[in-house]
Amino acid sequence: MRIATLEHQGRRRVGRLTNDGRSIDLFAIDGTRGALALIERGNAALPAIDGQVALAGARLLAPLPQPRRNLWCVGRNYHAHAKELRETVFKDNAADVQSWPIVFTKVPETVIGPDADVQLPGAAVSSQIDYEAELTLVIGQGGRNIARADALKHVWGYTIVNDVTARDVQMRHAQWDLGKSFDTFCPMGPWIVTADELDASDTRVRCWVTPNGGSEELRQDARTSDLIFDIPTLIETCSRGITLLPGDIIATGTAAGVGMGMKPPRWLGHGDVVRIEIDGIGTLQNRFVQEGA
Ligand code: MG
């Protein structure tokens, strides 16, 4: 199933894409928290359908527009990306790969939906805004100390996140959260594909940037089989001593080809558009606009 959250007749609703992908069947449940209402039902039968809207023209929101707490995010988790950063940014790193994943968080208020604009904060705050295309998993059944072997049973589904980052702020602080948590810095969508429909261990992740007035450039093109720490390992790591809750989100890290890794680096500017596509999920596209413009 593809589970979408949308604005419909002034209300937030959650629904399921029809098999032909042209419409959304609306569930007769409170859609305020998007797909979270559905996730929390666990194994209960799906809610009744009380309407249908065409996908064309539907105003999609992030599938989890108000995550209940910070999003877990993984840093430097593709072999090729670790290599590109060692050559450009983290030159003092002896090895591409560390023993444990880097995990940081983004605050839930960063989340915006497909088609919403990312706000560039102005040069006084940051002049180095970058994209990060990421396969992202959503926890279904919660748990603590989840073993690697059981981890996939806890995945409810997958979506796409653009882990937008202010690089200068990220690098200024030992912890990355500040540079990752600016308002609007977490486009998410276009929907959640339930875990039964995607083999996330090997799918293609691509990201294009269209500079304002320019033509589209493919910047990231990777397969999730290049992940340093795979999804079961990430769930095992994040649940170590910490109870994961239904609806928790883990962004699995980005691939090579970020703006920071280019020579010279290329930052996002007003009017640029970033489009991310993950095979088996869909497309997430957002424009970047200067605050106040
Ligand atoms: Mg990231």
PDB file of C-alpha atoms and ligand atoms in Angstrom:
ATOM      1  CA  MET A   1       0.000   0.000   0.000  1.00  0.00           C
ATOM      2  CA  ARG A   2       0.994   3.595  -0.545  1.00  0.00           C
ATOM      3  CA  ILE A   3      -0.276   5.692   2.347  1.00  0.00           C
ATOM      4  CA  ALA A   4      -0.599   9.422   1.759  1.00  0.00           C
ATOM      5  CA  THR A   5      -1.564  12.381   3.901  1.00  0.00           C
ATOM      6  CA  LEU A   6      -3.341  15.233   2.177  1.00  0.00           C
ATOM      7  CA  GLU A   7      -5.226  18.447   2.682  1.00  0.00           C
ATOM      8  CA  HIS A   8      -8.810  17.917   1.556  1.00  0.00           C
ATOM      9  CA  GLN A   9     -11.699  20.337   2.004  1.00  0.00           C
ATOM     10  CA  GLY A  10      -9.833  22.199   4.718  1.00  0.00           C
ATOM     11  CA  ARG A  11      -9.013  19.071   6.690  1.00  0.00           C
ATOM     12  CA  ARG A  12      -5.980  16.841   6.964  1.00  0.00           C
ATOM     13  CA  ARG A  13      -6.849  13.342   5.769  1.00  0.00           C
ATOM     14  CA  VAL A  14      -4.995  10.091   5.390  1.00  0.00           C
ATOM     15  CA  GLY A  15      -5.678   7.620   2.611  1.00  0.00           C
ATOM     16  CA  ARG A  16      -4.440   4.830   0.414  1.00  0.00           C
ATOM     17  CA  LEU A  17      -3.496   5.171  -3.224  1.00  0.00           C
ATOM     18  CA  THR A  18      -5.638   3.063  -5.478  1.00  0.00           C
ATOM     19  CA  ASN A  19      -3.886   0.287  -7.405  1.00  0.00           C
ATOM     20  CA  ASP A  20      -3.864   2.323 -10.622  1.00  0.00           C
ATOM     21  CA  GLY A  21      -2.162   5.161  -8.725  1.00  0.00           C
ATOM     22  CA  ARG A  22      -4.680   7.717  -9.941  1.00  0.00           C
ATOM     23  CA  SER A  23      -6.762   8.243  -6.835  1.00  0.00           C
ATOM     24  CA  ILE A  24      -6.602   8.211  -3.065  1.00  0.00           C
ATOM     25  CA  ASP A  25      -9.187   6.329  -1.009  1.00  0.00           C
ATOM     26  CA  LEU A  26      -9.750   8.331   2.170  1.00  0.00           C
ATOM     27  CA  PHE A  27      -9.835   6.484   5.483  1.00  0.00           C
ATOM     28  CA  ALA A  28     -12.604   7.312   7.931  1.00  0.00           C
ATOM     29  CA  ILE A  29     -10.160   8.203  10.716  1.00  0.00           C
ATOM     30  CA  ASP A  30      -8.810  11.414  12.183  1.00  0.00           C
ATOM     31  CA  GLY A  31      -6.032  12.466   9.791  1.00  0.00           C
ATOM     32  CA  THR A  32      -4.547  15.196  11.960  1.00  0.00           C
ATOM     33  CA  ARG A  33      -1.339  13.241  12.576  1.00  0.00           C
ATOM     34  CA  GLY A  34      -1.300  11.746   9.095  1.00  0.00           C
ATOM     35  CA  ALA A  35      -0.261   8.111   8.785  1.00  0.00           C
ATOM     36  CA  LEU A  36       0.523   7.896  12.508  1.00  0.00           C
ATOM     37  CA  ALA A  37      -3.145   7.199  13.232  1.00  0.00           C
ATOM     38  CA  LEU A  38      -2.920   4.182  10.954  1.00  0.00           C
ATOM     39  CA  ILE A  39       0.441   2.981  12.261  1.00  0.00           C
ATOM     40  CA  GLU A  40      -0.815   3.034  15.838  1.00  0.00           C
ATOM     41  CA  ARG A  41      -3.632   0.653  14.934  1.00  0.00           C
ATOM     42  CA  GLY A  42      -1.048  -2.096  14.668  1.00  0.00           C
ATOM     43  CA  ASN A  43      -2.472  -5.241  13.163  1.00  0.00           C
ATOM     44  CA  ALA A  44      -6.082  -4.072  13.368  1.00  0.00           C
ATOM     45  CA  ALA A  45      -8.093  -4.176  10.158  1.00  0.00           C
ATOM     46  CA  LEU A  46      -7.848  -1.145   7.897  1.00  0.00           C
ATOM     47  CA  PRO A  47     -10.382   1.593   8.609  1.00  0.00           C
ATOM     48  CA  ALA A  48     -13.426   2.056   6.405  1.00  0.00           C
ATOM     49  CA  ILE A  49     -13.175   4.255   3.307  1.00  0.00           C
ATOM     50  CA  ASP A  50     -15.407   7.314   3.253  1.00  0.00           C
ATOM     51  CA  GLY A  51     -14.365   9.100   0.093  1.00  0.00           C
ATOM     52  CA  GLN A  52     -12.026   9.266  -2.852  1.00  0.00           C
ATOM     53  CA  VAL A  53     -10.025  12.067  -4.454  1.00  0.00           C
ATOM     54  CA  ALA A  54      -8.014  12.182  -7.672  1.00  0.00           C
ATOM     55  CA  LEU A  55      -4.250  12.185  -7.089  1.00  0.00           C
ATOM     56  CA  ALA A  56      -3.855  14.835  -9.789  1.00  0.00           C
ATOM     57  CA  GLY A  57      -4.586  18.081  -8.030  1.00  0.00           C
ATOM     58  CA  ALA A  58      -4.542  16.542  -4.537  1.00  0.00           C
ATOM     59  CA  ARG A  59      -2.540  18.628  -2.079  1.00  0.00           C
ATOM     60  CA  LEU A  60      -0.166  16.061  -0.608  1.00  0.00           C
ATOM     61  CA  LEU A  61       1.413  16.719   2.764  1.00  0.00           C
ATOM     62  CA  ALA A  62       4.267  14.863   4.426  1.00  0.00           C
ATOM     63  CA  PRO A  63       2.934  11.378   5.269  1.00  0.00           C
ATOM     64  CA  LEU A  64       3.909  12.084   8.898  1.00  0.00           C
ATOM     65  CA  PRO A  65       3.398  15.857   9.037  1.00  0.00           C
ATOM     66  CA  GLN A  66       3.953  16.032  12.796  1.00  0.00           C
ATOM     67  CA  PRO A  67       6.302  13.279  13.914  1.00  0.00           C
ATOM     68  CA  ARG A  68       5.853  12.709  17.614  1.00  0.00           C
ATOM     69  CA  ARG A  69       9.519  13.356  18.307  1.00  0.00           C
ATOM     70  CA  ASN A  70      12.854  14.016  16.638  1.00  0.00           C
ATOM     71  CA  LEU A  71      13.773  12.046  13.529  1.00  0.00           C
ATOM     72  CA  TRP A  72      16.760   9.746  13.828  1.00  0.00           C
ATOM     73  CA  CYS A  73      19.227  10.340  11.027  1.00  0.00           C
ATOM     74  CA  VAL A  74      22.353   8.483  10.047  1.00  0.00           C
ATOM     75  CA  GLY A  75      25.488  10.265   8.878  1.00  0.00           C
ATOM     76  CA  ARG A  76      28.033   9.131   6.287  1.00  0.00           C
ATOM     77  CA  ASN A  77      26.415   5.760   5.587  1.00  0.00           C
ATOM     78  CA  TYR A  78      27.274   4.999   1.949  1.00  0.00           C
ATOM     79  CA  HIS A  79      30.736   3.771   1.078  1.00  0.00           C
ATOM     80  CA  ALA A  80      31.025   6.115  -1.918  1.00  0.00           C
ATOM     81  CA  HIS A  81      29.803   9.122   0.117  1.00  0.00           C
ATOM     82  CA  ALA A  82      32.249   8.421   2.964  1.00  0.00           C
ATOM     83  CA  LYS A  83      35.022   8.332   0.373  1.00  0.00           C
ATOM     84  CA  GLU A  84      33.974  11.625  -1.246  1.00  0.00           C
ATOM     85  CA  LEU A  85      33.875  13.344   2.158  1.00  0.00           C
ATOM     86  CA  ARG A  86      37.225  11.979   3.220  1.00  0.00           C
ATOM     87  CA  GLU A  87      38.739  13.525   0.112  1.00  0.00           C
ATOM     88  CA  THR A  88      37.107  16.915   0.661  1.00  0.00           C
ATOM     89  CA  VAL A  89      35.848  17.586   4.183  1.00  0.00           C
ATOM     90  CA  PHE A  90      36.861  15.029   6.797  1.00  0.00           C
ATOM     91  CA  LYS A  91      40.491  14.787   5.725  1.00  0.00           C
ATOM     92  CA  ASP A  92      41.710  13.843   9.203  1.00  0.00           C
ATOM     93  CA  ASN A  93      39.608  10.683   9.170  1.00  0.00           C
ATOM     94  CA  ALA A  94      41.919   7.694   9.058  1.00  0.00           C
ATOM     95  CA  ALA A  95      39.234   5.393   7.702  1.00  0.00           C
ATOM     96  CA  ASP A  96      36.140   5.796   5.549  1.00  0.00           C
ATOM     97  CA  VAL A  97      34.183   3.527   7.822  1.00  0.00           C
ATOM     98  CA  GLN A  98      33.862   3.738  11.580  1.00  0.00           C
ATOM     99  CA  SER A  99      32.830   0.933  13.892  1.00  0.00           C
ATOM    100  CA  TRP A 100      29.470   2.439  14.786  1.00  0.00           C
ATOM    101  CA  PRO A 101      26.994   4.510  12.785  1.00  0.00           C
ATOM    102  CA  ILE A 102      26.890   8.280  13.256  1.00  0.00           C
ATOM    103  CA  VAL A 103      23.406   9.101  14.529  1.00  0.00           C
ATOM    104  CA  PHE A 104      21.984  12.589  15.000  1.00  0.00           C
ATOM    105  CA  THR A 105      18.466  14.007  15.028  1.00  0.00           C
ATOM    106  CA  LYS A 106      16.325  16.605  13.304  1.00  0.00           C
ATOM    107  CA  VAL A 107      13.500  18.270  15.197  1.00  0.00           C
ATOM    108  CA  PRO A 108       9.988  17.301  14.030  1.00  0.00           C
ATOM    109  CA  GLU A 109       9.140  20.891  13.125  1.00  0.00           C
ATOM    110  CA  THR A 110      11.544  20.648  10.170  1.00  0.00           C
ATOM    111  CA  VAL A 111       9.089  18.439   8.280  1.00  0.00           C
ATOM    112  CA  ILE A 112       7.362  19.790   5.189  1.00  0.00           C
ATOM    113  CA  GLY A 113       5.494  18.007   2.434  1.00  0.00           C
ATOM    114  CA  PRO A 114       6.070  17.307  -1.238  1.00  0.00           C
ATOM    115  CA  ASP A 115       5.878  20.502  -3.280  1.00  0.00           C
ATOM    116  CA  ALA A 116       6.259  22.771  -0.231  1.00  0.00           C
ATOM    117  CA  ASP A 117       9.119  25.279  -0.386  1.00  0.00           C
ATOM    118  CA  VAL A 118      12.310  24.992   1.641  1.00  0.00           C
ATOM    119  CA  GLN A 119      13.197  28.384   3.131  1.00  0.00           C
ATOM    120  CA  LEU A 120      16.783  29.554   2.684  1.00  0.00           C
ATOM    121  CA  PRO A 121      17.599  31.444   5.888  1.00  0.00           C
ATOM    122  CA  GLY A 122      19.790  34.241   4.511  1.00  0.00           C
ATOM    123  CA  ALA A 123      23.589  34.522   4.385  1.00  0.00           C
ATOM    124  CA  ALA A 124      23.902  35.895   7.930  1.00  0.00           C
ATOM    125  CA  VAL A 125      22.592  32.540   9.217  1.00  0.00           C
ATOM    126  CA  SER A 126      23.992  30.161   6.598  1.00  0.00           C
ATOM    127  CA  SER A 127      25.272  30.441   3.056  1.00  0.00           C
ATOM    128  CA  GLN A 128      25.988  26.737   2.566  1.00  0.00           C
ATOM    129  CA  ILE A 129      22.688  24.937   2.098  1.00  0.00           C
ATOM    130  CA  ASP A 130      22.933  21.397   0.767  1.00  0.00           C
ATOM    131  CA  TYR A 131      20.622  18.501  -0.165  1.00  0.00           C
ATOM    132  CA  GLU A 132      20.773  14.874   0.968  1.00  0.00           C
ATOM    133  CA  ALA A 133      18.516  12.297  -0.695  1.00  0.00           C
ATOM    134  CA  GLU A 134      17.662   9.526   1.764  1.00  0.00           C
ATOM    135  CA  LEU A 135      15.722   6.324   1.964  1.00  0.00           C
ATOM    136  CA  THR A 136      13.816   6.630   5.224  1.00  0.00           C
ATOM    137  CA  LEU A 137      12.075   3.981   7.281  1.00  0.00           C
ATOM    138  CA  VAL A 138       9.092   4.292   9.566  1.00  0.00           C
ATOM    139  CA  ILE A 139       8.802   2.084  12.633  1.00  0.00           C
ATOM    140  CA  GLY A 140       5.564   0.130  13.100  1.00  0.00           C
ATOM    141  CA  GLN A 141       5.725  -2.078  16.158  1.00  0.00           C
ATOM    142  CA  GLY A 142       7.936  -0.395  18.740  1.00  0.00           C
ATOM    143  CA  GLY A 143      10.530  -2.102  20.833  1.00  0.00           C
ATOM    144  CA  ARG A 144      13.744  -1.874  22.831  1.00  0.00           C
ATOM    145  CA  ASN A 145      16.971  -3.763  22.228  1.00  0.00           C
ATOM    146  CA  ILE A 146      15.655  -5.064  18.916  1.00  0.00           C
ATOM    147  CA  ALA A 147      17.917  -7.750  17.522  1.00  0.00           C
ATOM    148  CA  ARG A 148      19.196  -7.371  13.999  1.00  0.00           C
ATOM    149  CA  ALA A 149      17.494 -10.605  12.991  1.00  0.00           C
ATOM    150  CA  ASP A 150      14.079  -9.280  14.115  1.00  0.00           C
ATOM    151  CA  ALA A 151      14.543  -5.698  12.970  1.00  0.00           C
ATOM    152  CA  LEU A 152      12.655  -5.778   9.672  1.00  0.00           C
ATOM    153  CA  LYS A 153       9.509  -6.949  11.489  1.00  0.00           C
ATOM    154  CA  HIS A 154       9.482  -3.505  13.125  1.00  0.00           C
ATOM    155  CA  VAL A 155       9.460  -1.577   9.841  1.00  0.00           C
ATOM    156  CA  TRP A 156       6.025  -0.283   8.889  1.00  0.00           C
ATOM    157  CA  GLY A 157       7.125   1.277   5.638  1.00  0.00           C
ATOM    158  CA  TYR A 158       9.479   3.488   3.685  1.00  0.00           C
ATOM    159  CA  THR A 159       9.427   7.039   2.439  1.00  0.00           C
ATOM    160  CA  ILE A 160      11.850   9.664   1.092  1.00  0.00           C
ATOM    161  CA  VAL A 161      13.442  12.465   3.069  1.00  0.00           C
ATOM    162  CA  ASN A 162      15.640  15.306   1.890  1.00  0.00           C
ATOM    163  CA  ASP A 163      17.947  15.844   4.875  1.00  0.00           C
ATOM    164  CA  VAL A 164      18.581  19.498   4.030  1.00  0.00           C
ATOM    165  CA  THR A 165      21.672  20.759   5.805  1.00  0.00           C
ATOM    166  CA  ALA A 166      23.363  24.069   6.562  1.00  0.00           C
ATOM    167  CA  ARG A 167      26.958  22.860   6.131  1.00  0.00           C
ATOM    168  CA  ASP A 168      28.684  25.814   7.770  1.00  0.00           C
ATOM    169  CA  VAL A 169      26.509  25.414  10.869  1.00  0.00           C
ATOM    170  CA  GLN A 170      26.884  21.617  10.829  1.00  0.00           C
ATOM    171  CA  MET A 171      30.677  21.866  10.746  1.00  0.00           C
ATOM    172  CA  ARG A 172      30.838  24.579  13.423  1.00  0.00           C
ATOM    173  CA  HIS A 173      29.391  22.286  16.096  1.00  0.00           C
ATOM    174  CA  ALA A 174      30.498  18.843  17.226  1.00  0.00           C
ATOM    175  CA  GLN A 175      26.854  17.752  17.177  1.00  0.00           C
ATOM    176  CA  TRP A 176      25.062  18.119  13.858  1.00  0.00           C
ATOM    177  CA  ASP A 177      21.538  18.781  15.092  1.00  0.00           C
ATOM    178  CA  LEU A 178      21.630  22.586  14.745  1.00  0.00           C
ATOM    179  CA  GLY A 179      22.748  22.575  11.116  1.00  0.00           C
ATOM    180  CA  LYS A 180      20.135  19.940  10.298  1.00  0.00           C
ATOM    181  CA  SER A 181      17.131  21.401  12.104  1.00  0.00           C
ATOM    182  CA  PHE A 182      16.344  24.729  10.429  1.00  0.00           C
ATOM    183  CA  ASP A 183      12.644  25.301   9.784  1.00  0.00           C
ATOM    184  CA  THR A 184      11.486  23.494   6.583  1.00  0.00           C
ATOM    185  CA  PHE A 185      14.712  21.470   6.345  1.00  0.00           C
ATOM    186  CA  CYS A 186      13.029  18.081   6.125  1.00  0.00           C
ATOM    187  CA  PRO A 187      10.916  17.591   3.005  1.00  0.00           C
ATOM    188  CA  MET A 188       9.229  14.184   3.307  1.00  0.00           C
ATOM    189  CA  GLY A 189       7.069  12.153   0.957  1.00  0.00           C
ATOM    190  CA  PRO A 190       5.377  11.687  -1.371  1.00  0.00           C
ATOM    191  CA  TRP A 191       3.848   8.872   0.727  1.00  0.00           C
ATOM    192  CA  ILE A 192       4.833   5.813   2.743  1.00  0.00           C
ATOM    193  CA  VAL A 193       5.146   2.522   0.880  1.00  0.00           C
ATOM    194  CA  THR A 194       4.370  -0.304   3.277  1.00  0.00           C
ATOM    195  CA  ALA A 195       7.249  -2.645   4.065  1.00  0.00           C
ATOM    196  CA  ASP A 196       5.701  -5.634   2.271  1.00  0.00           C
ATOM    197  CA  GLU A 197       6.003  -3.804  -1.058  1.00  0.00           C
ATOM    198  CA  LEU A 198       9.655  -2.779  -1.080  1.00  0.00           C
ATOM    199  CA  ASP A 199      12.949  -4.625  -0.747  1.00  0.00           C
ATOM    200  CA  ALA A 200      14.830  -1.662   0.675  1.00  0.00           C
ATOM    201  CA  SER A 201      18.112  -3.546   0.846  1.00  0.00           C
ATOM    202  CA  ASP A 202      18.769  -2.869  -2.829  1.00  0.00           C
ATOM    203  CA  THR A 203      16.896  -0.050  -4.470  1.00  0.00           C
ATOM    204  CA  ARG A 204      18.023   2.950  -6.504  1.00  0.00           C
ATOM    205  CA  VAL A 205      18.223   6.449  -5.016  1.00  0.00           C
ATOM    206  CA  ARG A 206      18.653   9.412  -7.343  1.00  0.00           C
ATOM    207  CA  CYS A 207      18.705  13.156  -6.831  1.00  0.00           C
ATOM    208  CA  TRP A 208      18.589  15.926  -9.420  1.00  0.00           C
ATOM    209  CA  VAL A 209      19.185  19.624  -8.890  1.00  0.00           C
ATOM    210  CA  THR A 210      17.786  22.183 -11.293  1.00  0.00           C
ATOM    211  CA  PRO A 211      19.626  25.431 -10.644  1.00  0.00           C
ATOM    212  CA  ASN A 212      17.425  28.516 -10.968  1.00  0.00           C
ATOM    213  CA  GLY A 213      17.092  29.125 -14.695  1.00  0.00           C
ATOM    214  CA  GLY A 214      19.379  26.224 -15.573  1.00  0.00           C
ATOM    215  CA  SER A 215      18.873  22.670 -16.684  1.00  0.00           C
ATOM    216  CA  GLU A 216      18.463  19.622 -14.504  1.00  0.00           C
ATOM    217  CA  GLU A 217      21.649  17.908 -13.244  1.00  0.00           C
ATOM    218  CA  LEU A 218      21.798  14.376 -11.869  1.00  0.00           C
ATOM    219  CA  ARG A 219      23.830  14.719  -8.677  1.00  0.00           C
ATOM    220  CA  GLN A 220      23.256  11.506  -6.716  1.00  0.00           C
ATOM    221  CA  ASP A 221      22.746   8.027  -8.137  1.00  0.00           C
ATOM    222  CA  ALA A 222      23.286   5.089  -5.812  1.00  0.00           C
ATOM    223  CA  ARG A 223      21.841   1.807  -4.689  1.00  0.00           C
ATOM    224  CA  THR A 224      21.025   1.109  -1.062  1.00  0.00           C
ATOM    225  CA  SER A 225      23.148  -2.032  -1.332  1.00  0.00           C
ATOM    226  CA  ASP A 226      26.092   0.390  -0.886  1.00  0.00           C
ATOM    227  CA  LEU A 227      24.958   1.233   2.686  1.00  0.00           C
ATOM    228  CA  ILE A 228      27.734   0.818   5.236  1.00  0.00           C
ATOM    229  CA  PHE A 229      25.283  -0.002   8.043  1.00  0.00           C
ATOM    230  CA  ASP A 230      22.181  -1.734   6.681  1.00  0.00           C
ATOM    231  CA  ILE A 231      18.647  -1.162   7.891  1.00  0.00           C
ATOM    232  CA  PRO A 232      18.557  -4.017  10.448  1.00  0.00           C
ATOM    233  CA  THR A 233      21.817  -2.736  11.949  1.00  0.00           C
ATOM    234  CA  LEU A 234      20.438   0.805  12.167  1.00  0.00           C
ATOM    235  CA  ILE A 235      17.308  -0.396  13.979  1.00  0.00           C
ATOM    236  CA  GLU A 236      19.392  -2.517  16.328  1.00  0.00           C
ATOM    237  CA  THR A 237      21.638   0.486  17.031  1.00  0.00           C
ATOM    238  CA  CYS A 238      18.867   3.053  17.573  1.00  0.00           C
ATOM    239  CA  SER A 239      16.890   0.722  19.855  1.00  0.00           C
ATOM    240  CA  ARG A 240      19.851  -0.124  22.067  1.00  0.00           C
ATOM    241  CA  GLY A 241      18.581   0.927  25.505  1.00  0.00           C
ATOM    242  CA  ILE A 242      16.017   3.208  23.849  1.00  0.00           C
ATOM    243  CA  THR A 243      12.408   2.207  23.234  1.00  0.00           C
ATOM    244  CA  LEU A 244      11.495   2.870  19.620  1.00  0.00           C
ATOM    245  CA  LEU A 245       7.875   3.926  19.202  1.00  0.00           C
ATOM    246  CA  PRO A 246       5.374   3.374  16.400  1.00  0.00           C
ATOM    247  CA  GLY A 247       5.877   6.190  13.901  1.00  0.00           C
ATOM    248  CA  ASP A 248       9.513   6.779  14.748  1.00  0.00           C
ATOM    249  CA  ILE A 249      11.517   7.728  11.675  1.00  0.00           C
ATOM    250  CA  ILE A 250      15.058   6.711  10.743  1.00  0.00           C
ATOM    251  CA  ALA A 251      16.657   8.415   7.727  1.00  0.00           C
ATOM    252  CA  THR A 252      19.332   6.009   6.545  1.00  0.00           C
ATOM    253  CA  GLY A 253      21.919   8.488   5.252  1.00  0.00           C
ATOM    254  CA  THR A 254      22.760   9.986   1.901  1.00  0.00           C
ATOM    255  CA  ALA A 255      24.761   8.864  -1.101  1.00  0.00           C
ATOM    256  CA  ALA A 256      27.766  10.412  -2.827  1.00  0.00           C
ATOM    257  CA  GLY A 257      27.153  13.551  -4.866  1.00  0.00           C
ATOM    258  CA  VAL A 258      26.178  16.171  -2.284  1.00  0.00           C
ATOM    259  CA  GLY A 259      27.068  19.804  -3.004  1.00  0.00           C
ATOM    260  CA  MET A 260      29.676  19.784  -0.243  1.00  0.00           C
ATOM    261  CA  GLY A 261      31.576  16.990  -1.960  1.00  0.00           C
ATOM    262  CA  MET A 262      31.939  18.839  -5.288  1.00  0.00           C
ATOM    263  CA  LYS A 263      35.090  20.710  -6.256  1.00  0.00           C
ATOM    264  CA  PRO A 264      34.457  23.500  -5.651  1.00  0.00           C
ATOM    265  CA  PRO A 265      31.385  22.939  -3.446  1.00  0.00           C
ATOM    266  CA  ARG A 266      28.050  24.029  -4.888  1.00  0.00           C
ATOM    267  CA  TRP A 267      25.351  25.329  -2.577  1.00  0.00           C
ATOM    268  CA  LEU A 268      21.632  25.659  -3.163  1.00  0.00           C
ATOM    269  CA  GLY A 269      20.249  29.090  -3.978  1.00  0.00           C
ATOM    270  CA  HIS A 270      16.953  30.868  -4.490  1.00  0.00           C
ATOM    271  CA  GLY A 271      14.803  29.212  -7.125  1.00  0.00           C
ATOM    272  CA  ASP A 272      16.729  25.940  -7.254  1.00  0.00           C
ATOM    273  CA  VAL A 273      14.646  22.754  -7.352  1.00  0.00           C
ATOM    274  CA  VAL A 274      15.707  19.426  -5.850  1.00  0.00           C
ATOM    275  CA  ARG A 275      14.016  16.242  -7.037  1.00  0.00           C
ATOM    276  CA  ILE A 276      14.624  12.896  -5.377  1.00  0.00           C
ATOM    277  CA  GLU A 277      13.455   9.588  -6.779  1.00  0.00           C
ATOM    278  CA  ILE A 278      13.675   6.226  -5.046  1.00  0.00           C
ATOM    279  CA  ASP A 279      12.689   3.180  -7.067  1.00  0.00           C
ATOM    280  CA  GLY A 280       9.680   1.502  -5.505  1.00  0.00           C
ATOM    281  CA  ILE A 281       8.627   4.619  -3.587  1.00  0.00           C
ATOM    282  CA  GLY A 282       8.197   7.648  -5.860  1.00  0.00           C
ATOM    283  CA  THR A 283       9.355  11.228  -6.295  1.00  0.00           C
ATOM    284  CA  LEU A 284       9.840  14.077  -3.849  1.00  0.00           C
ATOM    285  CA  GLN A 285      10.420  17.530  -5.323  1.00  0.00           C
ATOM    286  CA  ASN A 286      10.883  20.833  -3.527  1.00  0.00           C
ATOM    287  CA  ARG A 287      11.871  24.356  -4.483  1.00  0.00           C
ATOM    288  CA  PHE A 288      14.303  26.394  -2.408  1.00  0.00           C
ATOM    289  CA  VAL A 289      13.356  30.016  -1.837  1.00  0.00           C
ATOM    290  CA  GLN A 290      15.060  32.876  -0.089  1.00  0.00           C
ATOM    291  CA  GLU A 291      13.236  33.770   3.112  1.00  0.00           C
ATOM    292  CA  GLY A 292      11.234  36.933   2.566  1.00  0.00           C
ATOM    293  CA  ALA A 293      11.590  36.786  -1.234  1.00  0.00           C
TER     294      ALA A 293
HETATM  295 MG    MG B   1      21.705  12.915   6.031  1.00  0.00          MG
END
